[in-house]
């Protein structure tokens, strides 16, 4: 259920009584207390208030991971504005689109990017541009320090916007998923109970904080439990394992698990103090699930979610008798719909499918977003007439009630937990001189799970070089979107309708990184 409360107030209420206890300890040895989080976010909130912006103004943030960036997120919630986090890998063409589309009143960027980001932002009508480095530098902190460390969070309705997360579309431009205070808080409360968060829990936070997984699932989980976070600016498998003797919870995308499995220090002894390992954002291979169990004795809990919905399903934390006493964490499944989430599988004609049959996964619940920012038609297309959100994931509910994801109806590659939309990359390649057409496909990769491979057809007689195509993409796009391989071919396989048969290309190139 959703409550009319500012998300920050709900998180603040869970802070421990001893505000001088350590809330966050970083990999560079810094320690921040709960009082530090409260006071610094109050100062930043007061800075935002001093700008006299309309309620619900967007605060777009593209900065390296730091505790101060968390404070800025909390400050934005407190002040009743809308947090818009951006992947640090995005380059100017990508950032330009987000700024023009979201029209943020405030933009916060890394000091090293101030020149180009501020040019874009002021052109788009942004009121203020601040900088924030990952070493406690930048104009945001310089300005915030002059403001009071007392701030009363703005009163909120459950439906008031808290964040906008951009997610690329299979066609056209990225869409901003609008998430409310109620969406985020209700999901965090459900996960707190479902995953058995308990006193004394300590979370290893190793993910970026510009996506649902690191920003909401991991951060809210710890804050709502008053739990200390061990904070990595960038994922370091050796350090994560070393920290496990004094932590209890770890959350990661599958790549983080495979990278830790490659470390000889990952043993039963090293993980003895740990209570829970959670994986999500991309499919966890059954080999990884099994290897982890063999090496550590722990069974990874896999869950499933999206930017538009936060968390939807989860394997059980503890076996209970809701499903005939049979509950356990099962590899290659994403578990059961979370309490409050209604999930169904439908065929293309809009009929509900029985257990065991594969179709489109649809969901409804207090966690599901209200729509895409300023895109009412796109929003309408993605919801059914009875209010279910069409996830674009294809799967089934098995005979025991576990949800299994078997594919996607959206043309999407998930690489190391980041989404790459082939349509966007193909659009760039097709604009290059000498290119007739192209296809981007996802193939298995031992580290990233899946990576993009570009298959390009030249115009007659055009001398195309794969390296030149990749270099040209690198100049404009975020690094994780760059295909890991490029092939020049004479034509693309098509079906009788003229549609490119990506499945045949995938079969042809699937061994590329095996
Ligand atoms: C980095 N590279 C990637 C990549 N990450 N390529 C493809 N896919 C990725 N995910 C590129 C780098 O630019 C570099 O290229 C080369 O690959 C090697 O980089 P690296 O140093 O090995 O990568 P690293 O910086 O260590 O990053 C890997 C990673 C990171 C796995 C730690 O990708 C990561 O943090 N992923 C987590 C993403 C995440 O949080 N997803 C949650 C989404 S929320 P070059 O050419 O520059 O050398 C969501 C909802 C839900 O999906 O359910 O949770
Ligand atoms: P994003 O748009 O970044 O939020 O990515 C959401 C997508 O990630 C979902 O629609 C799924 O396709 C995928 N995803 C998330 N968790 C899992 C999981 N455990 N298994 C398979 N796919 C997942």
Coordinates of C-alpha atoms and ligand atoms in Angstrom, one line a residue:
X1 CA 0.0 0.0 0.0
X2 CA 1.1 3.6 -0.6
X3 CA 1.4 6.2 2.1
X4 CA 1.3 10.0 1.8
X5 CA 4.8 10.6 3.1
X6 CA 8.0 12.0 1.7
X7 CA 10.3 9.0 1.0
X8 CA 13.1 10.8 2.9
X9 CA 11.0 11.1 6.0
X10 CA 10.3 7.4 5.9
X11 CA 14.0 6.5 5.5
X12 CA 15.0 9.1 8.2
X13 CA 12.6 7.4 10.6
X14 CA 14.6 4.2 10.2
X15 CA 18.0 5.8 11.1
X16 CA 19.4 4.2 14.3
X17 CA 19.0 6.1 17.6
X18 CA 22.8 6.6 17.7
X19 CA 23.2 9.1 14.9
X20 CA 26.9 9.1 15.4
X21 CA 27.2 5.5 14.4
X22 CA 28.8 4.7 11.0
X23 CA 26.2 4.8 8.2
X24 CA 28.6 4.5 5.2
X25 CA 32.3 3.4 5.2
X26 CA 34.0 3.9 1.8
X27 CA 36.8 2.0 0.0
X28 CA 39.0 5.1 0.5
X29 CA 38.6 4.8 4.3
X30 CA 36.1 7.6 4.8
X31 CA 33.4 7.2 7.4
X32 CA 30.1 9.0 7.3
X33 CA 27.7 9.0 10.3
X34 CA 23.9 9.0 10.1
X35 CA 24.1 12.5 11.4
X36 CA 26.3 13.4 8.4
X37 CA 23.8 12.1 6.0
X38 CA 21.0 14.0 7.6
X39 CA 22.8 17.3 8.0
X40 CA 24.5 17.4 4.6
X41 CA 21.4 16.4 2.8
X42 CA 19.6 19.2 4.7
X43 CA 22.2 21.8 3.6
X44 CA 21.8 20.7 0.0
X45 CA 18.0 20.7 0.3
X46 CA 18.2 24.3 1.6
X47 CA 20.4 25.2 -1.3
X48 CA 17.8 23.8 -3.7
X49 CA 15.1 25.7 -1.7
X50 CA 17.1 28.9 -2.1
X51 CA 16.9 28.6 -5.8
X52 CA 13.1 29.2 -5.5
X53 CA 12.2 26.6 -8.1
X54 CA 8.7 25.3 -8.7
X55 CA 7.8 22.0 -6.8
X56 CA 8.7 19.0 -8.9
X57 CA 11.6 20.6 -10.7
X58 CA 14.0 18.1 -12.2
X59 CA 17.5 17.8 -10.8
X60 CA 19.6 16.0 -13.4
X61 CA 22.8 14.4 -12.1
X62 CA 25.7 12.9 -14.0
X63 CA 28.5 12.4 -11.5
X64 CA 30.9 9.7 -10.4
X65 CA 29.7 7.5 -7.5
X66 CA 30.2 9.1 -4.1
X67 CA 28.5 9.5 -0.8
X68 CA 27.9 13.2 -1.6
X69 CA 25.9 12.0 -4.6
X70 CA 23.7 10.0 -2.2
X71 CA 23.3 13.1 -0.1
X72 CA 22.2 15.0 -3.2
X73 CA 19.6 12.3 -4.0
X74 CA 18.3 12.6 -0.4
X75 CA 18.3 16.4 -0.6
X76 CA 16.2 16.3 -3.8
X77 CA 13.6 14.1 -2.1
X78 CA 13.6 16.4 0.9
X79 CA 13.0 19.5 -1.2
X80 CA 10.2 17.9 -3.2
X81 CA 12.1 17.9 -6.5
X82 CA 12.6 15.0 -9.0
X83 CA 15.9 13.2 -9.1
X84 CA 17.2 12.3 -12.7
X85 CA 20.3 10.2 -12.5
X86 CA 22.4 9.7 -15.7
X87 CA 24.9 7.0 -16.5
X88 CA 28.4 8.6 -16.3
X89 CA 29.3 6.9 -19.6
X90 CA 26.9 9.0 -21.6
X91 CA 28.5 11.4 -24.0
X92 CA 27.3 14.8 -25.1
X93 CA 24.8 13.7 -27.8
X94 CA 23.1 11.4 -25.2
X95 CA 23.1 13.9 -22.4
X96 CA 21.8 16.6 -24.7
X97 CA 18.7 14.6 -25.4
X98 CA 18.0 13.9 -21.7
X99 CA 18.4 17.6 -20.8
X100 CA 16.2 18.8 -23.7
X101 CA 13.5 16.2 -22.9
X102 CA 13.4 16.6 -19.1
X103 CA 14.1 20.3 -18.9
X104 CA 15.8 20.1 -15.6
X105 CA 16.0 23.3 -13.5
X106 CA 19.3 22.0 -11.9
X107 CA 22.1 20.0 -13.5
X108 CA 24.9 18.6 -11.5
X109 CA 27.9 17.2 -13.3
X110 CA 31.6 16.2 -12.7
X111 CA 34.0 19.2 -12.5
X112 CA 35.8 17.8 -15.6
X113 CA 32.7 17.9 -17.7
X114 CA 31.5 21.4 -16.6
X115 CA 32.3 23.1 -19.9
X116 CA 30.3 21.0 -22.2
X117 CA 27.5 20.0 -19.8
X118 CA 26.8 23.7 -18.8
X119 CA 26.8 24.8 -22.4
X120 CA 24.1 22.2 -23.2
X121 CA 22.1 22.9 -20.0
X122 CA 22.0 26.7 -20.3
X123 CA 21.0 26.4 -23.9
X124 CA 18.1 24.2 -22.8
X125 CA 17.0 26.8 -20.1
X126 CA 18.5 25.2 -17.0
X127 CA 18.5 27.5 -14.0
X128 CA 21.7 26.3 -12.3
X129 CA 24.6 24.1 -13.1
X130 CA 26.7 22.8 -10.2
X131 CA 29.7 20.5 -10.1
X132 CA 30.4 17.5 -7.8
X133 CA 33.5 15.5 -7.8
X134 CA 34.0 12.0 -6.2
X135 CA 36.6 13.6 -3.9
X136 CA 34.3 16.0 -2.0
X137 CA 35.0 18.9 -4.4
X138 CA 32.8 21.0 -6.6
X139 CA 30.5 24.0 -6.5
X140 CA 27.6 22.1 -5.1
X141 CA 29.4 21.5 -1.8
X142 CA 31.0 25.0 -1.8
X143 CA 27.5 26.5 -2.1
X144 CA 25.7 24.0 0.2
X145 CA 28.0 24.7 3.1
X146 CA 26.6 28.2 3.6
X147 CA 23.1 26.8 4.2
X148 CA 21.5 25.6 7.4
X149 CA 21.8 21.9 8.4
X150 CA 18.2 21.8 9.5
X151 CA 15.5 21.2 6.9
X152 CA 11.9 19.9 7.2
X153 CA 11.2 17.6 4.3
X154 CA 8.4 18.8 2.1
X155 CA 5.1 17.1 2.7
X156 CA 4.3 14.6 -0.1
X157 CA 1.4 12.7 -1.6
X158 CA 2.2 9.1 -2.5
X159 CA 1.8 10.0 -6.2
X160 CA 4.2 12.9 -6.2
X161 CA 7.2 12.3 -8.4
X162 CA 10.5 11.3 -6.8
X163 CA 12.6 10.3 -9.7
X164 CA 12.7 9.9 -13.5
X165 CA 14.7 7.1 -14.9
X166 CA 15.4 7.1 -18.6
X167 CA 15.1 3.8 -20.4
X168 CA 15.7 3.4 -24.1
X169 CA 12.9 2.5 -26.4
X170 CA 13.1 -0.3 -29.0
X171 CA 12.0 2.4 -31.5
X172 CA 12.6 6.1 -31.2
X173 CA 14.2 8.0 -28.3
X174 CA 14.6 7.2 -24.6
X175 CA 11.6 7.4 -22.4
X176 CA 11.6 8.8 -18.8
X177 CA 9.9 6.4 -16.4
X178 CA 8.2 8.5 -13.7
X179 CA 8.5 7.0 -10.2
X180 CA 6.7 8.4 -7.2
X181 CA 7.5 8.6 -3.5
X182 CA 4.8 6.0 -3.1
X183 CA 6.2 3.6 -5.8
X184 CA 9.6 3.7 -4.2
X185 CA 8.6 3.5 -0.6
X186 CA 6.1 0.7 -1.0
X187 CA 8.6 -1.4 -2.9
X188 CA 11.4 -0.8 -0.3
X189 CA 9.0 -1.8 2.5
X190 CA 8.0 -5.0 0.8
X191 CA 11.6 -5.9 0.1
X192 CA 12.6 -5.2 3.7
X193 CA 10.2 -7.8 5.0
X194 CA 10.6 -10.3 2.1
X195 CA 14.4 -10.4 2.3
X196 CA 14.3 -10.5 6.1
X197 CA 16.4 -7.4 6.7
X198 CA 17.4 -7.6 10.3
X199 CA 19.3 -5.7 13.0
X200 CA 23.1 -5.9 12.5
X201 CA 22.9 -6.3 8.7
X202 CA 25.7 -4.7 6.7
X203 CA 25.4 -4.2 3.0
X204 CA 28.3 -4.2 0.5
X205 CA 27.3 -1.6 -2.0
X206 CA 29.2 -2.2 -5.3
X207 CA 26.8 -1.0 -8.0
X208 CA 26.5 2.3 -9.8
X209 CA 23.9 4.7 -8.4
X210 CA 22.2 5.8 -11.6
X211 CA 20.0 2.8 -12.0
X212 CA 17.2 1.0 -10.0
X213 CA 19.5 -1.7 -8.7
X214 CA 22.1 0.4 -6.9
X215 CA 20.1 3.6 -6.2
X216 CA 16.8 2.1 -5.0
X217 CA 17.0 -1.6 -4.3
X218 CA 20.4 -1.6 -2.5
X219 CA 20.5 2.0 -1.0
X220 CA 16.9 2.1 0.2
X221 CA 17.2 -1.5 1.5
X222 CA 20.1 -0.5 3.8
X223 CA 18.8 2.9 4.8
X224 CA 15.3 1.7 5.6
X225 CA 16.9 -0.9 7.9
X226 CA 19.3 1.6 9.5
X227 CA 22.1 -0.7 8.2
X228 CA 25.7 0.3 7.6
X229 CA 26.9 0.3 4.0
X230 CA 30.4 -0.7 2.9
X231 CA 30.8 1.5 -0.2
X232 CA 32.8 0.8 -3.4
X233 CA 33.2 3.7 -5.8
X234 CA 33.9 1.1 -8.5
X235 CA 33.3 -2.7 -8.1
X236 CA 36.4 -4.4 -6.9
X237 CA 35.9 -8.2 -6.6
X238 CA 39.0 -8.7 -4.3
X239 CA 37.9 -6.0 -1.9
X240 CA 34.2 -7.2 -2.0
X241 CA 35.3 -10.6 -0.9
X242 CA 37.7 -9.2 1.8
X243 CA 34.8 -7.2 3.2
X244 CA 32.5 -10.2 3.5
X245 CA 33.9 -11.1 6.9
X246 CA 32.1 -8.1 8.3
X247 CA 29.1 -7.8 6.0
X248 CA 25.9 -9.7 5.7
X249 CA 24.2 -8.7 2.4
X250 CA 25.6 -8.4 -1.2
X251 CA 23.6 -7.3 -4.3
X252 CA 25.0 -7.5 -7.8
X253 CA 24.4 -8.1 -11.5
X254 CA 25.5 -11.5 -12.7
X255 CA 28.9 -10.1 -14.0
X256 CA 29.8 -9.2 -10.4
X257 CA 29.3 -12.8 -9.4
X258 CA 31.3 -14.3 -12.2
X259 CA 34.1 -11.8 -11.5
X260 CA 34.1 -12.9 -7.8
X261 CA 34.1 -16.5 -8.8
X262 CA 37.3 -15.9 -10.7
X263 CA 39.0 -14.9 -7.4
X264 CA 40.7 -17.8 -5.5
X265 CA 39.9 -15.9 -2.2
X266 CA 36.2 -16.7 -2.7
X267 CA 35.7 -19.6 -0.2
X268 CA 33.2 -20.9 2.3
X269 CA 35.4 -19.4 5.1
X270 CA 35.5 -15.9 3.4
X271 CA 31.7 -15.8 3.1
X272 CA 30.8 -17.4 6.4
X273 CA 29.4 -14.2 8.0
X274 CA 27.2 -13.4 5.0
X275 CA 23.4 -13.9 5.2
X276 CA 22.2 -13.1 1.7
X277 CA 23.5 -12.8 -1.9
X278 CA 21.0 -11.3 -4.3
X279 CA 21.3 -11.1 -8.1
X280 CA 19.3 -9.3 -10.7
X281 CA 19.1 -6.9 -13.7
X282 CA 20.1 -9.7 -16.1
X283 CA 19.7 -13.4 -16.3
X284 CA 21.9 -15.4 -13.9
X285 CA 23.3 -18.4 -15.7
X286 CA 22.5 -21.7 -13.9
X287 CA 26.3 -22.5 -14.0
X288 CA 27.0 -19.3 -12.0
X289 CA 24.2 -20.2 -9.5
X290 CA 25.6 -23.7 -9.1
X291 CA 29.2 -22.7 -9.0
X292 CA 28.5 -20.1 -6.3
X293 CA 26.7 -22.7 -4.2
X294 CA 29.6 -25.2 -4.5
X295 CA 32.3 -22.6 -3.7
X296 CA 30.6 -20.7 -0.9
X297 CA 27.7 -22.9 0.4
X298 CA 25.3 -20.0 -0.3
X299 CA 22.4 -20.1 -2.6
X300 CA 22.0 -16.8 -4.6
X301 CA 18.6 -15.3 -4.4
X302 CA 17.6 -14.1 -7.9
X303 CA 14.9 -11.4 -8.4
X304 CA 13.5 -9.5 -11.3
X305 CA 12.6 -5.9 -11.8
X306 CA 12.7 -2.9 -14.2
X307 CA 13.2 0.9 -14.2
X308 CA 9.4 1.2 -14.7
X309 CA 8.4 -1.0 -11.8
X310 CA 11.3 -1.3 -9.3
X311 CA 11.2 -5.0 -8.1
X312 CA 8.5 -7.3 -9.3
X313 CA 9.4 -10.9 -8.3
X314 CA 11.8 -12.6 -6.0
X315 CA 12.9 -16.0 -5.0
X316 CA 12.0 -16.7 -1.4
X317 CA 14.4 -15.6 1.4
X318 CA 13.4 -18.5 3.7
X319 CA 11.4 -21.6 3.0
X320 CA 7.9 -21.3 4.3
X321 CA 4.6 -23.1 3.8
X322 CA 2.8 -20.7 1.5
X323 CA 3.5 -22.9 -1.4
X324 CA 3.1 -26.3 0.3
X325 CA 6.4 -26.0 2.2
X326 CA 8.3 -26.4 -1.0
X327 CA 9.7 -22.9 -1.2
X328 CA 13.3 -22.7 -2.1
X329 CA 15.6 -20.5 -4.2
X330 CA 15.6 -22.0 -7.6
X331 CA 18.2 -21.2 -10.3
X332 CA 17.0 -20.1 -13.7
X333 CA 13.8 -18.6 -12.1
X334 CA 13.1 -15.2 -10.7
X335 CA 10.8 -16.5 -8.0
X336 CA 7.3 -15.4 -7.0
X337 CA 5.5 -12.1 -7.6
X338 CA 6.2 -9.9 -4.5
X339 CA 3.4 -9.2 -2.1
X340 CA 1.1 -6.6 -3.7
X341 CA 2.3 -7.4 -7.2
X342 CA -0.2 -9.0 -9.6
X343 CA 1.5 -10.8 -12.5
X344 CA 0.0 -12.5 -15.4
X345 CA 1.2 -14.0 -18.7
X346 CA -0.8 -13.2 -21.9
X347 CA -0.7 -14.2 -25.5
X348 CA -0.6 -11.7 -28.3
X349 CA -4.4 -11.7 -28.5
X350 CA -4.7 -10.6 -24.9
X351 CA -5.8 -13.9 -23.4
X352 CA -4.4 -15.0 -20.0
X353 CA -2.3 -18.1 -20.4
X354 CA -2.3 -21.1 -17.9
X355 CA 0.8 -22.1 -15.9
X356 CA 3.6 -23.5 -18.0
X357 CA 2.7 -21.6 -21.2
X358 CA 5.0 -18.9 -22.6
X359 CA 3.7 -15.4 -23.3
X360 CA 4.1 -11.7 -22.5
X361 CA 4.6 -10.8 -18.8
X362 CA 2.3 -8.1 -17.5
X363 CA 2.2 -6.6 -14.0
X364 CA 0.2 -4.3 -11.8
X365 CA 0.9 -3.0 -8.3
X366 CA 1.8 0.0 -6.0
X367 CA 5.3 -0.2 -7.3
X368 CA 4.4 0.3 -11.0
X369 CA 5.2 3.7 -12.5
X370 CA 2.6 6.2 -13.5
X371 CA 3.9 6.7 -17.1
X372 CA 6.6 8.1 -19.3
X373 CA 7.6 11.7 -18.9
X374 CA 5.6 13.8 -21.4
X375 CA 4.8 10.8 -23.6
X376 CA 1.1 10.0 -23.0
X377 CA 0.8 7.9 -26.3
X378 CA 3.8 5.7 -25.4
X379 CA 2.4 5.3 -21.9
X380 CA -1.0 4.3 -23.3
X381 CA 0.6 1.7 -25.6
X382 CA 2.5 0.0 -22.8
X383 CA -0.6 -0.4 -20.5
X384 CA -3.5 -2.7 -21.1
X385 CA -7.1 -1.4 -20.8
X386 CA -7.4 -3.0 -17.3
X387 CA -4.2 -1.2 -16.1
X388 CA -1.5 -3.9 -16.4
X389 CA 2.0 -2.8 -17.6
X390 CA 3.4 -4.8 -20.5
X391 CA 7.0 -5.5 -19.4
X392 CA 8.3 -6.6 -22.8
X393 CA 9.7 -9.7 -21.1
X394 CA 8.6 -13.1 -22.3
X395 CA 8.2 -15.9 -19.8
X396 CA 6.0 -18.3 -17.9
X397 CA 4.8 -19.2 -14.5
X398 CA 5.8 -22.8 -13.8
X399 CA 3.7 -25.5 -12.1
X400 CA 5.0 -24.4 -8.7
X401 CA 4.3 -20.7 -9.2
X402 CA 7.9 -19.6 -10.0
X403 CA 8.3 -17.0 -12.8
X404 CA 10.8 -17.9 -15.5
X405 CA 11.9 -15.3 -18.0
X406 CA 12.7 -17.1 -21.3
X407 CA 13.2 -14.1 -23.7
X408 CA 12.1 -10.6 -24.6
X409 CA 9.7 -9.2 -27.1
X410 CA 11.6 -6.0 -27.0
X411 CA 14.8 -6.0 -29.1
X412 CA 17.2 -5.4 -26.2
X413 CA 20.7 -6.6 -25.3
X414 CA 21.6 -6.7 -21.6
X415 CA 25.4 -6.4 -21.2
X416 CA 26.9 -6.6 -17.7
X417 CA 23.5 -5.3 -16.4
X418 CA 23.4 -2.3 -18.8
X419 CA 20.7 -2.1 -21.5
X420 CA 21.8 -1.6 -25.1
X421 CA 19.0 -1.0 -27.7
X422 CA 20.0 -2.3 -31.1
X423 CA 17.8 0.2 -32.8
X424 CA 19.9 3.1 -31.4
X425 CA 23.2 1.6 -32.5
X426 CA 22.0 0.5 -35.9
X427 CA 20.7 4.1 -36.4
X428 CA 24.2 5.5 -35.8
X429 CA 25.8 2.9 -38.1
X430 CA 23.3 3.4 -40.9
X431 CA 24.2 7.1 -41.0
X432 CA 27.8 6.4 -41.7
X433 CA 29.1 6.9 -45.2
X434 CA 29.2 3.7 -47.3
X435 CA 26.8 1.8 -45.1
X436 CA 23.7 0.3 -46.7
X437 CA 22.3 -1.3 -43.6
X438 CA 23.2 -3.0 -40.4
X439 CA 22.0 -5.3 -37.6
X440 CA 23.2 -5.4 -34.0
X441 CA 22.7 -8.7 -32.2
X442 CA 23.5 -10.0 -28.7
X443 CA 25.8 -13.0 -28.3
X444 CA 26.9 -14.8 -25.2
X445 CA 29.9 -13.5 -23.4
X446 CA 31.7 -15.0 -20.4
X447 CA 32.1 -11.7 -18.5
X448 CA 29.2 -9.5 -19.5
X449 CA 26.7 -12.3 -20.1
X450 CA 25.8 -10.9 -23.4
X451 CA 27.5 -8.4 -25.7
X452 CA 26.6 -6.6 -29.0
X453 CA 28.0 -7.7 -32.3
X454 CA 27.4 -5.4 -35.4
X455 CA 26.8 -7.0 -38.8
X456 CA 27.1 -4.3 -41.5
X457 CA 26.3 -4.3 -45.2
X458 CA 28.3 -1.8 -47.3
X459 CA 26.8 0.1 -50.3
X460 CA 28.1 -1.4 -53.6
X461 CA 31.8 -0.8 -53.8
X462 CA 32.2 1.1 -50.5
X463 CA 35.4 0.1 -48.7
X464 CA 34.2 -0.3 -45.1
X465 CA 36.6 -1.1 -42.2
X466 CA 35.1 -2.7 -39.0
X467 CA 37.7 -0.8 -36.9
X468 CA 36.7 2.5 -38.4
X469 CA 33.0 1.8 -37.7
X470 CA 33.7 1.0 -34.1
X471 CA 36.0 4.0 -33.6
X472 CA 33.3 6.2 -35.0
X473 CA 30.7 4.8 -32.6
X474 CA 33.1 5.3 -29.7
X475 CA 33.3 9.0 -30.5
X476 CA 29.5 9.5 -29.9
X477 CA 28.1 6.8 -27.6
X478 CA 28.6 5.5 -24.1
X479 CA 31.3 2.9 -24.0
X480 CA 29.1 0.0 -22.9
X481 CA 27.0 0.4 -26.0
X482 CA 30.0 -0.1 -28.4
X483 CA 29.7 -3.5 -30.1
X484 CA 32.5 -5.8 -29.1
X485 CA 32.9 -7.0 -32.7
X486 CA 31.9 -5.8 -36.1
X487 CA 31.5 -7.9 -39.3
X488 CA 31.2 -6.7 -42.9
X489 CA 28.9 -8.9 -44.9
X490 CA 27.3 -8.8 -48.4
X491 CA 23.7 -9.1 -47.1
X492 CA 21.5 -9.8 -44.1
X493 CA 19.2 -12.8 -43.9
X494 CA 15.6 -11.9 -44.3
X495 CA 12.3 -13.7 -44.0
X496 CA 9.5 -13.7 -46.6
X497 CA 8.1 -10.5 -45.0
X498 CA 11.5 -8.8 -45.6
X499 CA 12.3 -8.7 -41.8
X500 CA 16.0 -9.3 -40.8
X501 CA 16.3 -12.7 -39.2
X502 CA 18.4 -11.8 -36.2
X503 CA 18.0 -15.3 -34.8
X504 CA 20.0 -16.6 -37.7
X505 CA 22.7 -14.0 -37.2
X506 CA 22.8 -14.9 -33.5
X507 CA 23.2 -18.6 -34.3
X508 CA 26.0 -17.7 -36.7
X509 CA 28.0 -15.5 -34.3
X510 CA 27.1 -17.1 -31.0
X511 CA 30.5 -18.8 -30.6
X512 CA 32.4 -15.5 -31.1
X513 CA 33.4 -15.1 -27.4
X514 CA 32.8 -18.6 -26.2
Ligands
LIG1 C1 32.0 -1.7 -19.1 N1 32.2 -2.0 -20.4 C2 31.1 -2.7 -20.8 C3 30.3 -2.8 -19.7 N2 30.9 -2.1 -18.6 N3 30.8 -3.3 -22.0 C4 29.6 -3.9 -22.0 N4 28.8 -4.0 -21.0 C5 29.1 -3.5 -19.8 N5 28.2 -3.6 -18.8 C6 33.3 -1.7 -21.3 C7 34.2 -0.6 -20.8 O1 33.8 0.6 -21.3 C8 35.5 -1.1 -21.4 O2 35.6 -0.8 -22.7 C9 35.4 -2.6 -21.3 O3 34.0 -2.9 -21.4 C10 36.0 -3.2 -20.1 O4 35.6 -2.5 -19.0 P1 35.8 -3.0 -17.5 O5 36.8 -2.1 -16.8 O6 36.0 -4.4 -17.4 O7 34.4 -2.7 -16.9 P2 34.0 -2.1 -15.5 O8 34.3 -0.7 -15.5 O9 34.7 -3.0 -14.5 O10 32.5 -2.3 -15.5 C11 31.9 -3.6 -15.5 C12 30.8 -3.6 -14.5 C13 29.8 -2.5 -14.9 C14 30.1 -5.0 -14.6 C15 31.3 -3.5 -13.1 O11 29.4 -2.6 -16.2 C16 28.7 -2.4 -13.9 O12 28.8 -1.8 -12.9 N6 27.5 -3.0 -14.3 C17 26.3 -2.9 -13.5 C18 25.2 -2.2 -14.2 C19 23.9 -2.0 -13.3 O13 24.0 -1.6 -12.2 N7 22.8 -2.4 -13.8 C20 21.5 -2.3 -13.0 C21 20.5 -1.8 -14.0 S1 18.9 -1.7 -13.1 P3 36.8 0.2 -23.3 O14 36.7 0.0 -24.7 O15 36.4 1.5 -22.8 O16 38.0 -0.4 -22.7 C22 17.9 -2.9 -13.8 C23 16.7 -3.2 -13.1 C24 16.9 -4.4 -12.2 O17 18.3 -3.5 -14.7 O18 16.2 -5.4 -12.3 O19 17.8 -4.3 -11.4
LIG2 P1 16.1 -1.7 -17.0 O1 15.3 -1.1 -18.1 O2 17.5 -1.4 -17.0 O3 15.4 -1.5 -15.7 O4 16.1 -3.3 -17.3 C1 15.0 -4.1 -17.0 C2 15.1 -5.4 -17.7 O5 16.1 -6.2 -17.1 C3 13.8 -6.3 -17.5 O6 12.8 -5.9 -18.4 C4 14.4 -7.6 -17.8 O7 14.4 -7.8 -19.2 C5 15.8 -7.5 -17.3 N1 16.0 -8.2 -16.0 C6 16.0 -7.7 -14.7 N2 16.1 -8.7 -13.8 C7 16.3 -9.8 -14.5 C8 16.5 -11.2 -14.1 N3 16.7 -11.6 -12.9 N4 16.5 -12.1 -15.1 C9 16.4 -11.8 -16.4 N5 16.2 -10.5 -16.8 C10 16.1 -9.6 -15.9

